[in-house]
Amino acid sequence: MNGIAMKTPLVEMDGDEMTRILWQWIKDILILPYVDLKTEYYDLGLKHRNDTNDQVTAEAGMATKRLGVAVKCATITPNAARMPEYGLKQMWKSPNGTIRAMLDGTVFREPILVEGIKPFVSVWKKPIVLARHAYGDVYKNTEFKVPGAGKAELVFTDEKGHVTRQTIHDFDGPGIIQGIHNTDGSISSFARSCFTYALDRKIDLWFATKDTISKIYDHRFKDIFQDIFEAEFKARFKEAGIVYFYTLIDDAVARVMRCEGGFLWACKNYDGDVMSDMVASAFGSLAMMTSVLVSPDGFYEYEAAHGTVQRHYYQHLEGKQTSTNSIATIFAWTGALKKRGEIDGLPKLVRFAEMLERASLLTIEEGVMPKELAAMSTIREKRVVHSMEFIDEIRIRLDRLL
Ligand code: NAP
Ligand code: MG
């Protein structure tokens, strides 16, 4: 078998449910016939995570630090219902959270645009890439329900025992309090990841907070971004012909709705949570949204933005045909193969990945698509296909292109 050669293996993280089924099909039908695929395989399926006391997730994270590029299938984050379903020893943490913490990374999400699927926001012509800070703020808060009248204070004790105190509020009745934090270290990593990604992709970077109201907290984000930009990135941005643009979050939202896209939008943790769902659905479909975790040390982990598509999996188990869209999972593979090819100097591998992306989009543009896309496509001649048929149709076009 004379497939395209690879040098360094990809870290392959297998996953759960319907996406695990797609994973195997994509490999068997769209990759293995063309590439001498080298991977270091980690089974992050929930059963194996449970069998290994989640050690496998840590090992996959360490492998990513060693090899540099990973591709990950969607995985179940267990909730109460999964405990009996999988006979779990513990309600294991989200693998994405574990890996993100190990790589200190930022998640970039980007919609895949295709002819015939129009964004709901009619002025959007190019993708808006969203970067979400994945540490702190309201996601690591301390909350308190104030039972009645009393004084709430912000108290900080330094290493030497010196205490600083500020009044939050003098309550004359019941209420609520929340303590949140972030660290200069985490904000700096976030900033560097965003500047590096914008340079990589040669797109402008927008960042926004509410620094006019939050004069210390949000202002710190603004200052750290500005300082790192001036010291490390200004000259490179100029050379690449791209700009760094800071504005207030409400101004950013208003501008996003009347821009044509084609930039990276860096968001604080909460803004990123809310805005990524807004951007994904306004561009059309969750199944057309890619996601890559980029660490400040230059490690990459590619995945689809959607989950394991549980409902379709149960249909699949009943022997029924499913309408799962494999585009975002295919693009996780092509993203990882392209990055591996760039790093290892393998233009044939890069070209193959580009052709696979082209073939995938061509399939939809020629009117062959899963049900959820057909519902919004403006193409007149449409053929709705099941999960596996869709992958077979992509293969036909891939052979045509290669
Ligand atoms: P989901 O897997 O994203 O699916 C939610 C719904 O969105 C599906 O039921 C389906 O709608 C539609 N959908 C998503 N991806 C699709 C695709 N590729 N093709 C067609 N339709 C698609 O979210 P979920 O069902 O809430 O979560 C399932 C599991 O995924 C959970 O255990 C969760 O923890 C996990 N999860 C993992 C990740 C990750 O690993 N990155 C991310 C999110 C969630 P219809 O049912 O209407 O067809
Ligand atoms: Mg969300």
CSV table of C-alpha atoms and ligand atoms in Angstrom, one decimal:
chain,number,residue,atom,x,y,z
A,1,MET,CA,0.0,0.0,0.0
A,2,ASN,CA,1.6,3.3,-1.2
A,3,GLY,CA,-0.1,5.9,0.9
A,4,ILE,CA,1.2,9.4,1.7
A,5,ALA,CA,4.0,9.1,4.2
A,6,MET,CA,4.0,10.8,7.7
A,7,LYS,CA,6.9,11.4,10.0
A,8,THR,CA,5.6,12.1,13.5
A,9,PRO,CA,2.4,10.4,14.7
A,10,LEU,CA,-0.7,12.4,15.6
A,11,VAL,CA,-2.1,11.9,19.1
A,12,GLU,CA,-5.5,10.2,18.3
A,13,MET,CA,-8.1,10.5,21.0
A,14,ASP,CA,-11.1,8.3,20.4
A,15,GLY,CA,-14.4,9.2,22.0
A,16,ASP,CA,-18.0,8.2,22.5
A,17,GLU,CA,-21.4,7.4,21.0
A,18,MET,CA,-22.3,8.5,17.4
A,19,THR,CA,-19.1,10.5,16.9
A,20,ARG,CA,-17.1,7.3,17.8
A,21,ILE,CA,-18.9,5.5,15.0
A,22,LEU,CA,-18.2,8.4,12.6
A,23,TRP,CA,-14.6,8.4,13.7
A,24,GLN,CA,-14.0,4.8,12.5
A,25,TRP,CA,-15.9,5.4,9.2
A,26,ILE,CA,-13.9,8.6,8.5
A,27,LYS,CA,-10.6,6.8,9.1
A,28,ASP,CA,-11.6,3.7,7.1
A,29,ILE,CA,-13.2,5.4,4.1
A,30,LEU,CA,-11.5,8.8,3.8
A,31,ILE,CA,-8.0,8.6,5.3
A,32,LEU,CA,-6.5,5.1,5.5
A,33,PRO,CA,-6.9,4.4,1.7
A,34,TYR,CA,-4.7,7.5,1.0
A,35,VAL,CA,-2.4,8.1,4.0
A,36,ASP,CA,0.1,5.8,5.8
A,37,LEU,CA,-1.5,7.1,8.9
A,38,LYS,CA,0.7,7.2,12.0
A,39,THR,CA,-1.1,7.8,15.3
A,40,GLU,CA,-0.5,7.2,19.0
A,41,TYR,CA,-4.0,6.0,19.9
A,42,TYR,CA,-5.7,6.8,23.2
A,43,ASP,CA,-9.2,5.5,23.9
A,44,LEU,CA,-11.0,8.3,25.7
A,45,GLY,CA,-14.3,6.5,25.4
A,46,LEU,CA,-16.1,6.6,28.7
A,47,LYS,CA,-15.7,2.9,29.4
A,48,HIS,CA,-11.9,3.0,29.0
A,49,ARG,CA,-11.7,6.3,31.0
A,50,ASN,CA,-13.5,4.5,33.8
A,51,ASP,CA,-11.4,1.3,33.5
A,52,THR,CA,-8.2,3.4,33.8
A,53,ASN,CA,-9.5,5.7,36.5
A,54,ASP,CA,-9.3,8.5,33.9
A,55,GLN,CA,-5.5,8.0,33.7
A,56,VAL,CA,-5.9,7.7,29.9
A,57,THR,CA,-7.0,11.3,29.6
A,58,ALA,CA,-3.9,12.5,31.4
A,59,GLU,CA,-1.7,10.3,29.2
A,60,ALA,CA,-3.3,11.7,26.1
A,61,GLY,CA,-2.6,15.2,27.3
A,62,MET,CA,1.0,14.4,28.0
A,63,ALA,CA,1.4,12.8,24.6
A,64,THR,CA,0.1,16.0,23.1
A,65,LYS,CA,2.8,17.9,24.9
A,66,ARG,CA,5.4,15.4,23.5
A,67,LEU,CA,4.2,15.1,19.9
A,68,GLY,CA,2.6,18.6,19.4
A,69,VAL,CA,-0.6,17.8,17.4
A,70,ALA,CA,-3.7,15.9,18.5
A,71,VAL,CA,-7.1,15.1,17.0
A,72,LYS,CA,-9.9,14.4,19.4
A,73,CYS,CA,-13.3,12.7,19.0
A,74,ALA,CA,-16.2,14.1,21.1
A,75,THR,CA,-16.5,12.5,24.5
A,76,ILE,CA,-19.2,12.2,27.1
A,77,THR,CA,-18.9,14.4,30.2
A,78,PRO,CA,-20.7,12.2,32.7
A,79,ASN,CA,-23.7,13.4,34.6
A,80,ALA,CA,-25.9,11.5,37.0
A,81,ALA,CA,-27.7,9.5,34.2
A,82,ARG,CA,-24.3,8.2,32.9
A,83,MET,CA,-23.4,6.6,36.3
A,84,PRO,CA,-25.7,3.5,35.9
A,85,GLU,CA,-25.5,3.6,32.0
A,86,TYR,CA,-21.7,3.0,32.1
A,87,GLY,CA,-21.4,1.6,35.7
A,88,LEU,CA,-19.0,4.4,36.6
A,89,LYS,CA,-16.8,4.4,39.6
A,90,GLN,CA,-16.9,8.2,39.7
A,91,MET,CA,-18.5,11.1,37.8
A,92,TRP,CA,-15.3,11.7,35.9
A,93,LYS,CA,-14.4,15.2,34.9
A,94,SER,CA,-14.8,16.6,31.4
A,95,PRO,CA,-11.8,15.3,29.3
A,96,ASN,CA,-11.7,18.7,27.5
A,97,GLY,CA,-11.4,20.5,30.9
A,98,THR,CA,-8.5,18.1,31.9
A,99,ILE,CA,-6.6,18.5,28.7
A,100,ARG,CA,-7.2,22.3,28.6
A,101,ALA,CA,-5.8,22.6,32.1
A,102,MET,CA,-2.7,20.6,31.1
A,103,LEU,CA,-2.0,22.5,27.9
A,104,ASP,CA,-3.0,25.9,29.4
A,105,GLY,CA,-4.7,26.5,26.1
A,106,THR,CA,-7.3,28.7,24.4
A,107,VAL,CA,-10.1,27.2,22.4
A,108,PHE,CA,-10.7,28.7,18.9
A,109,ARG,CA,-14.0,28.0,17.2
A,110,GLU,CA,-14.6,28.6,13.5
A,111,PRO,CA,-17.7,28.0,11.4
A,112,ILE,CA,-17.2,26.3,8.0
A,113,LEU,CA,-18.8,28.3,5.3
A,114,VAL,CA,-20.2,26.5,2.3
A,115,GLU,CA,-22.1,27.7,-0.8
A,116,GLY,CA,-25.9,27.3,-0.5
A,117,ILE,CA,-25.9,27.6,3.3
A,118,LYS,CA,-26.4,31.3,4.1
A,119,PRO,CA,-25.6,32.8,7.5
A,120,PHE,CA,-28.8,34.2,9.2
A,121,VAL,CA,-26.9,37.5,9.5
A,122,SER,CA,-26.9,38.4,5.9
A,123,VAL,CA,-23.9,40.7,5.9
A,124,TRP,CA,-21.6,38.0,7.2
A,125,LYS,CA,-19.4,36.8,4.3
A,126,LYS,CA,-16.3,35.4,6.0
A,127,PRO,CA,-16.0,33.3,9.2
A,128,ILE,CA,-15.9,34.9,12.6
A,129,VAL,CA,-13.4,32.9,14.6
A,130,LEU,CA,-14.1,33.0,18.3
A,131,ALA,CA,-11.4,32.6,21.0
A,132,ARG,CA,-12.7,31.9,24.5
A,133,HIS,CA,-10.6,32.4,27.6
A,134,ALA,CA,-11.0,29.1,29.4
A,135,TYR,CA,-10.0,30.0,33.0
A,136,GLY,CA,-11.6,31.7,35.9
A,137,ASP,CA,-14.2,34.5,36.3
A,138,VAL,CA,-17.7,33.2,37.0
A,139,TYR,CA,-16.6,29.6,36.2
A,140,LYS,CA,-14.4,29.5,39.3
A,141,ASN,CA,-16.5,31.6,41.6
A,142,THR,CA,-17.4,31.6,45.3
A,143,GLU,CA,-21.0,32.5,46.0
A,144,PHE,CA,-22.9,33.4,49.1
A,145,LYS,CA,-26.6,33.9,49.8
A,146,VAL,CA,-26.8,36.8,52.3
A,147,PRO,CA,-29.5,35.8,54.8
A,148,GLY,CA,-30.2,39.3,56.1
A,149,ALA,CA,-28.7,42.6,57.2
A,150,GLY,CA,-24.9,42.7,57.5
A,151,LYS,CA,-21.6,44.0,56.0
A,152,ALA,CA,-20.0,42.2,53.1
A,153,GLU,CA,-16.2,42.7,52.7
A,154,LEU,CA,-13.5,41.8,50.3
A,155,VAL,CA,-10.5,40.6,52.4
A,156,PHE,CA,-7.1,39.7,51.0
A,157,THR,CA,-4.3,38.3,53.2
A,158,ASP,CA,-0.8,38.3,51.7
A,159,GLU,CA,1.9,35.8,52.3
A,160,LYS,CA,3.3,37.8,55.2
A,161,GLY,CA,-0.2,38.1,56.8
A,162,HIS,CA,-0.8,41.7,55.9
A,163,VAL,CA,-4.6,42.2,55.4
A,164,THR,CA,-6.4,44.5,53.0
A,165,ARG,CA,-10.1,45.1,53.4
A,166,GLN,CA,-12.8,46.7,51.3
A,167,THR,CA,-16.5,47.0,51.8
A,168,ILE,CA,-18.6,45.3,49.1
A,169,HIS,CA,-21.9,46.4,50.5
A,170,ASP,CA,-23.7,47.2,53.7
A,171,PHE,CA,-26.8,45.0,53.4
A,172,ASP,CA,-30.0,46.1,55.1
A,173,GLY,CA,-31.8,42.9,54.1
A,174,PRO,CA,-31.2,39.6,52.3
A,175,GLY,CA,-29.2,39.4,49.0
A,176,ILE,CA,-26.4,37.7,47.2
A,177,ILE,CA,-22.6,38.0,46.9
A,178,GLN,CA,-20.1,36.5,44.4
A,179,GLY,CA,-16.3,36.4,44.5
A,180,ILE,CA,-14.5,35.8,41.2
A,181,HIS,CA,-10.8,35.9,40.2
A,182,ASN,CA,-8.3,35.6,37.4
A,183,THR,CA,-4.5,35.5,37.3
A,184,ASP,CA,-2.0,37.6,35.3
A,185,GLY,CA,-0.5,34.3,34.2
A,186,SER,CA,-3.6,32.9,32.7
A,187,ILE,CA,-4.6,36.2,31.0
A,188,SER,CA,-1.1,36.5,29.5
A,189,SER,CA,-1.3,32.9,28.1
A,190,PHE,CA,-4.7,33.7,26.7
A,191,ALA,CA,-3.4,36.9,25.1
A,192,ARG,CA,-0.3,35.2,23.6
A,193,SER,CA,-2.5,32.4,22.2
A,194,CYS,CA,-4.8,34.9,20.5
A,195,PHE,CA,-2.0,37.0,19.0
A,196,THR,CA,-0.2,33.9,17.8
A,197,TYR,CA,-3.4,32.5,16.2
A,198,ALA,CA,-4.2,35.8,14.5
A,199,LEU,CA,-0.7,35.9,13.0
A,200,ASP,CA,-0.9,32.2,12.0
A,201,ARG,CA,-4.2,32.9,10.1
A,202,LYS,CA,-3.3,36.4,9.0
A,203,ILE,CA,-6.6,37.9,10.4
A,204,ASP,CA,-7.3,40.9,12.6
A,205,LEU,CA,-7.8,40.4,16.3
A,206,TRP,CA,-10.6,42.1,18.2
A,207,PHE,CA,-10.8,42.0,22.0
A,208,ALA,CA,-13.4,43.5,24.2
A,209,THR,CA,-14.2,43.8,27.9
A,210,LYS,CA,-16.2,46.2,30.1
A,211,ASP,CA,-13.2,48.1,31.4
A,212,THR,CA,-15.2,51.4,31.8
A,213,ILE,CA,-17.3,49.8,34.5
A,214,SER,CA,-14.8,47.2,35.9
A,215,LYS,CA,-11.9,49.6,36.3
A,216,ILE,CA,-9.5,47.1,37.9
A,217,TYR,CA,-10.7,43.6,36.9
A,218,ASP,CA,-11.6,44.1,33.3
A,219,HIS,CA,-9.0,46.8,32.9
A,220,ARG,CA,-6.3,44.3,33.9
A,221,PHE,CA,-7.3,42.2,30.8
A,222,LYS,CA,-7.1,45.2,28.6
A,223,ASP,CA,-3.7,46.3,30.0
A,224,ILE,CA,-2.1,42.8,29.7
A,225,PHE,CA,-3.3,42.4,26.1
A,226,GLN,CA,-1.9,45.9,25.2
A,227,ASP,CA,1.4,45.3,27.0
A,228,ILE,CA,2.0,41.9,25.3
A,229,PHE,CA,1.0,43.3,22.0
A,230,GLU,CA,3.4,46.3,22.2
A,231,ALA,CA,6.3,44.1,23.5
A,232,GLU,CA,6.0,41.0,21.4
A,233,PHE,CA,3.6,41.3,18.5
A,234,LYS,CA,3.2,44.8,17.2
A,235,ALA,CA,6.0,44.6,14.5
A,236,ARG,CA,4.8,41.1,13.4
A,237,PHE,CA,1.2,42.3,13.0
A,238,LYS,CA,2.4,45.2,10.9
A,239,GLU,CA,4.4,43.0,8.7
A,240,ALA,CA,1.5,40.6,8.3
A,241,GLY,CA,-0.8,43.5,7.5
A,242,ILE,CA,-3.2,42.8,10.3
A,243,VAL,CA,-4.4,44.9,13.3
A,244,TYR,CA,-5.2,44.5,16.9
A,245,PHE,CA,-8.4,46.3,17.9
A,246,TYR,CA,-9.7,46.8,21.4
A,247,THR,CA,-13.2,48.1,22.2
A,248,LEU,CA,-15.9,47.8,24.8
A,249,ILE,CA,-17.9,44.5,24.8
A,250,ASP,CA,-21.2,46.2,23.9
A,251,ASP,CA,-19.6,48.1,21.1
A,252,ALA,CA,-18.0,44.8,19.8
A,253,VAL,CA,-21.4,43.1,19.8
A,254,ALA,CA,-22.9,45.9,17.8
A,255,ARG,CA,-20.0,45.9,15.3
A,256,VAL,CA,-20.1,42.1,14.9
A,257,MET,CA,-23.7,42.3,13.7
A,258,ARG,CA,-22.8,44.7,10.9
A,259,CYS,CA,-19.4,43.4,9.8
A,260,GLU,CA,-18.5,41.0,7.0
A,261,GLY,CA,-16.5,38.7,9.3
A,262,GLY,CA,-13.0,37.4,8.6
A,263,PHE,CA,-11.4,38.2,12.0
A,264,LEU,CA,-10.7,36.6,15.4
A,265,TRP,CA,-12.9,37.7,18.3
A,266,ALA,CA,-11.2,37.1,21.7
A,267,CYS,CA,-13.7,36.9,24.5
A,268,LYS,CA,-13.5,36.6,28.3
A,269,ASN,CA,-14.8,33.3,29.6
A,270,TYR,CA,-18.5,34.2,30.0
A,271,ASP,CA,-18.7,36.3,26.8
A,272,GLY,CA,-17.1,33.5,24.9
A,273,ASP,CA,-19.5,30.9,26.3
A,274,VAL,CA,-22.5,33.0,25.2
A,275,MET,CA,-21.1,34.4,22.0
A,276,SER,CA,-19.8,31.1,20.6
A,277,ASP,CA,-23.3,29.6,20.7
A,278,MET,CA,-24.7,32.7,19.1
A,279,VAL,CA,-22.1,32.8,16.3
A,280,ALA,CA,-22.3,29.1,15.7
A,281,SER,CA,-26.1,29.0,15.3
A,282,ALA,CA,-26.2,32.3,13.4
A,283,PHE,CA,-23.8,30.8,10.8
A,284,GLY,CA,-26.1,27.8,10.4
A,285,SER,CA,-25.3,24.6,12.2
A,286,LEU,CA,-23.3,23.3,15.2
A,287,ALA,CA,-22.2,20.4,12.9
A,288,MET,CA,-20.3,23.0,10.8
A,289,MET,CA,-18.3,24.4,13.6
A,290,THR,CA,-14.6,23.4,14.2
A,291,SER,CA,-12.7,23.8,17.3
A,292,VAL,CA,-9.0,23.8,18.1
A,293,LEU,CA,-7.2,24.2,21.4
A,294,VAL,CA,-3.9,26.1,21.0
A,295,SER,CA,-1.4,26.2,23.9
A,296,PRO,CA,1.0,29.1,24.3
A,297,ASP,CA,3.8,26.6,23.8
A,298,GLY,CA,2.5,25.8,20.3
A,299,PHE,CA,0.6,22.5,20.9
A,300,TYR,CA,-2.6,21.9,19.0
A,301,GLU,CA,-5.6,19.8,19.6
A,302,TYR,CA,-8.3,19.6,16.9
A,303,GLU,CA,-11.9,18.6,17.4
A,304,ALA,CA,-15.5,19.2,16.4
A,305,ALA,CA,-17.4,21.8,18.4
A,306,HIS,CA,-20.4,19.6,18.9
A,307,GLY,CA,-20.9,16.7,21.3
A,308,THR,CA,-21.3,12.9,20.9
A,309,VAL,CA,-24.8,13.3,19.3
A,310,GLN,CA,-26.4,10.9,21.8
A,311,ARG,CA,-29.9,10.9,20.3
A,312,HIS,CA,-28.5,9.7,16.9
A,313,TYR,CA,-26.4,7.0,18.6
A,314,TYR,CA,-29.4,5.4,20.3
A,315,GLN,CA,-31.1,5.3,16.9
A,316,HIS,CA,-28.0,3.7,15.5
A,317,LEU,CA,-28.0,1.1,18.2
A,318,GLU,CA,-31.6,0.3,17.3
A,319,GLY,CA,-30.4,-0.4,13.8
A,320,LYS,CA,-31.9,2.7,12.3
A,321,GLN,CA,-30.3,5.0,9.8
A,322,THR,CA,-29.0,8.3,11.2
A,323,SER,CA,-28.6,11.7,9.7
A,324,THR,CA,-25.4,12.8,11.5
A,325,ASN,CA,-23.3,15.4,9.8
A,326,SER,CA,-19.6,14.3,9.9
A,327,ILE,CA,-18.2,17.6,8.5
A,328,ALA,CA,-16.8,19.0,11.8
A,329,THR,CA,-15.2,15.7,12.7
A,330,ILE,CA,-13.6,15.4,9.2
A,331,PHE,CA,-12.3,18.9,9.6
A,332,ALA,CA,-10.8,18.0,12.9
A,333,TRP,CA,-8.8,15.3,11.1
A,334,THR,CA,-7.8,17.6,8.2
A,335,GLY,CA,-6.8,20.4,10.6
A,336,ALA,CA,-4.5,18.0,12.5
A,337,LEU,CA,-3.1,16.4,9.3
A,338,LYS,CA,-2.4,19.9,7.8
A,339,LYS,CA,-0.7,21.1,11.0
A,340,ARG,CA,1.4,17.9,11.2
A,341,GLY,CA,2.3,18.3,7.5
A,342,GLU,CA,3.3,22.0,8.0
A,343,ILE,CA,5.5,21.2,11.0
A,344,ASP,CA,7.1,18.1,9.4
A,345,GLY,CA,7.5,19.7,5.9
A,346,LEU,CA,5.2,17.2,4.2
A,347,PRO,CA,3.4,19.2,1.4
A,348,LYS,CA,1.7,16.0,0.1
A,349,LEU,CA,0.0,15.5,3.4
A,350,VAL,CA,-1.1,19.2,3.5
A,351,ARG,CA,-2.5,18.9,0.0
A,352,PHE,CA,-4.3,15.7,0.8
A,353,ALA,CA,-6.0,17.4,3.8
A,354,GLU,CA,-7.0,20.4,1.7
A,355,MET,CA,-8.5,18.1,-1.0
A,356,LEU,CA,-10.5,16.2,1.6
A,357,GLU,CA,-11.9,19.5,2.9
A,358,ARG,CA,-12.6,20.6,-0.7
A,359,ALA,CA,-14.4,17.2,-1.4
A,360,SER,CA,-16.5,17.5,1.7
A,361,LEU,CA,-17.7,21.0,0.8
A,362,LEU,CA,-18.1,20.1,-2.8
A,363,THR,CA,-20.5,17.3,-1.8
A,364,ILE,CA,-22.8,19.8,-0.1
A,365,GLU,CA,-22.5,22.3,-2.9
A,366,GLU,CA,-23.5,19.6,-5.4
A,367,GLY,CA,-26.7,19.1,-3.3
A,368,VAL,CA,-25.8,15.9,-1.4
A,369,MET,CA,-26.2,16.6,2.3
A,370,PRO,CA,-27.4,15.4,5.7
A,371,LYS,CA,-31.0,16.3,6.8
A,372,GLU,CA,-30.1,19.2,9.1
A,373,LEU,CA,-28.3,21.1,6.3
A,374,ALA,CA,-30.9,20.3,3.7
A,375,ALA,CA,-33.4,22.2,5.9
A,376,MET,CA,-31.5,25.4,5.4
A,377,SER,CA,-29.8,25.0,2.1
A,378,THR,CA,-30.9,27.3,-0.8
A,379,ILE,CA,-29.7,24.8,-3.4
A,380,ARG,CA,-32.7,23.6,-5.4
A,381,GLU,CA,-31.7,20.1,-6.4
A,382,LYS,CA,-31.1,18.4,-3.1
A,383,ARG,CA,-30.5,14.8,-2.1
A,384,VAL,CA,-30.7,14.0,1.7
A,385,VAL,CA,-28.3,11.2,2.7
A,386,HIS,CA,-27.7,9.2,5.8
A,387,SER,CA,-24.5,9.4,7.9
A,388,MET,CA,-22.5,6.7,6.1
A,389,GLU,CA,-23.8,7.6,2.6
A,390,PHE,CA,-22.6,11.1,3.1
A,391,ILE,CA,-19.1,9.9,3.8
A,392,ASP,CA,-19.2,7.6,0.7
A,393,GLU,CA,-20.3,10.6,-1.4
A,394,ILE,CA,-17.4,12.6,-0.1
A,395,ARG,CA,-15.1,9.7,-1.1
A,396,ILE,CA,-16.4,9.8,-4.6
A,397,ARG,CA,-15.5,13.5,-4.9
A,398,LEU,CA,-12.2,13.0,-3.2
A,399,ASP,CA,-11.2,10.4,-5.8
A,400,ARG,CA,-12.3,12.9,-8.5
A,401,LEU,CA,-10.0,15.7,-7.0
A,402,LEU,CA,-6.9,13.6,-6.3
B,1,NAP,P1,-24.6,17.3,20.9
B,1,NAP,O1,-23.9,16.0,20.8
B,1,NAP,O2,-23.8,18.5,20.4
B,1,NAP,O3,-26.0,17.2,20.1
B,1,NAP,C1,-27.1,18.0,20.3
B,1,NAP,C2,-28.0,18.0,19.2
B,1,NAP,O4,-27.5,18.8,18.1
B,1,NAP,C3,-28.2,16.7,18.5
B,1,NAP,O5,-29.1,15.9,19.2
B,1,NAP,C4,-28.5,17.0,17.1
B,1,NAP,O6,-29.9,17.5,17.0
B,1,NAP,C5,-27.6,18.2,16.9
B,1,NAP,N1,-26.3,17.9,16.4
B,1,NAP,C6,-25.1,18.0,17.0
B,1,NAP,N2,-24.1,17.6,16.2
B,1,NAP,C7,-24.7,17.1,15.1
B,1,NAP,C8,-24.2,16.5,13.9
B,1,NAP,N3,-22.9,16.3,13.8
B,1,NAP,N4,-25.0,16.2,12.9
B,1,NAP,C9,-26.4,16.4,13.1
B,1,NAP,N5,-26.9,16.9,14.2
B,1,NAP,C10,-26.1,17.3,15.2
B,1,NAP,O7,-25.0,17.7,22.4
B,1,NAP,P2,-25.7,16.7,23.5
B,1,NAP,O8,-26.6,15.7,22.9
B,1,NAP,O9,-26.2,17.7,24.4
B,1,NAP,O10,-24.5,16.0,24.3
B,1,NAP,C11,-24.2,14.7,24.0
B,1,NAP,C12,-22.9,14.3,24.8
B,1,NAP,O11,-21.9,15.1,24.2
B,1,NAP,C13,-23.0,14.7,26.3
B,1,NAP,O12,-22.6,13.6,27.0
B,1,NAP,C14,-22.0,15.8,26.4
B,1,NAP,O13,-21.3,15.7,27.6
B,1,NAP,C15,-21.0,15.6,25.3
B,1,NAP,N6,-20.4,16.8,24.7
B,1,NAP,C16,-19.1,16.6,24.4
B,1,NAP,C17,-18.4,17.7,23.8
B,1,NAP,C18,-16.9,17.5,23.5
B,1,NAP,O14,-16.4,16.4,23.7
B,1,NAP,N7,-16.3,18.4,22.9
B,1,NAP,C19,-19.0,18.9,23.6
B,1,NAP,C20,-20.4,19.0,23.9
B,1,NAP,C21,-21.0,17.9,24.5
B,1,NAP,P3,-31.1,16.6,16.6
B,1,NAP,O15,-31.2,15.6,17.8
B,1,NAP,O16,-32.2,17.5,16.6
B,1,NAP,O17,-30.9,15.9,15.3
B,2,MG,MG,-22.3,27.3,26.2
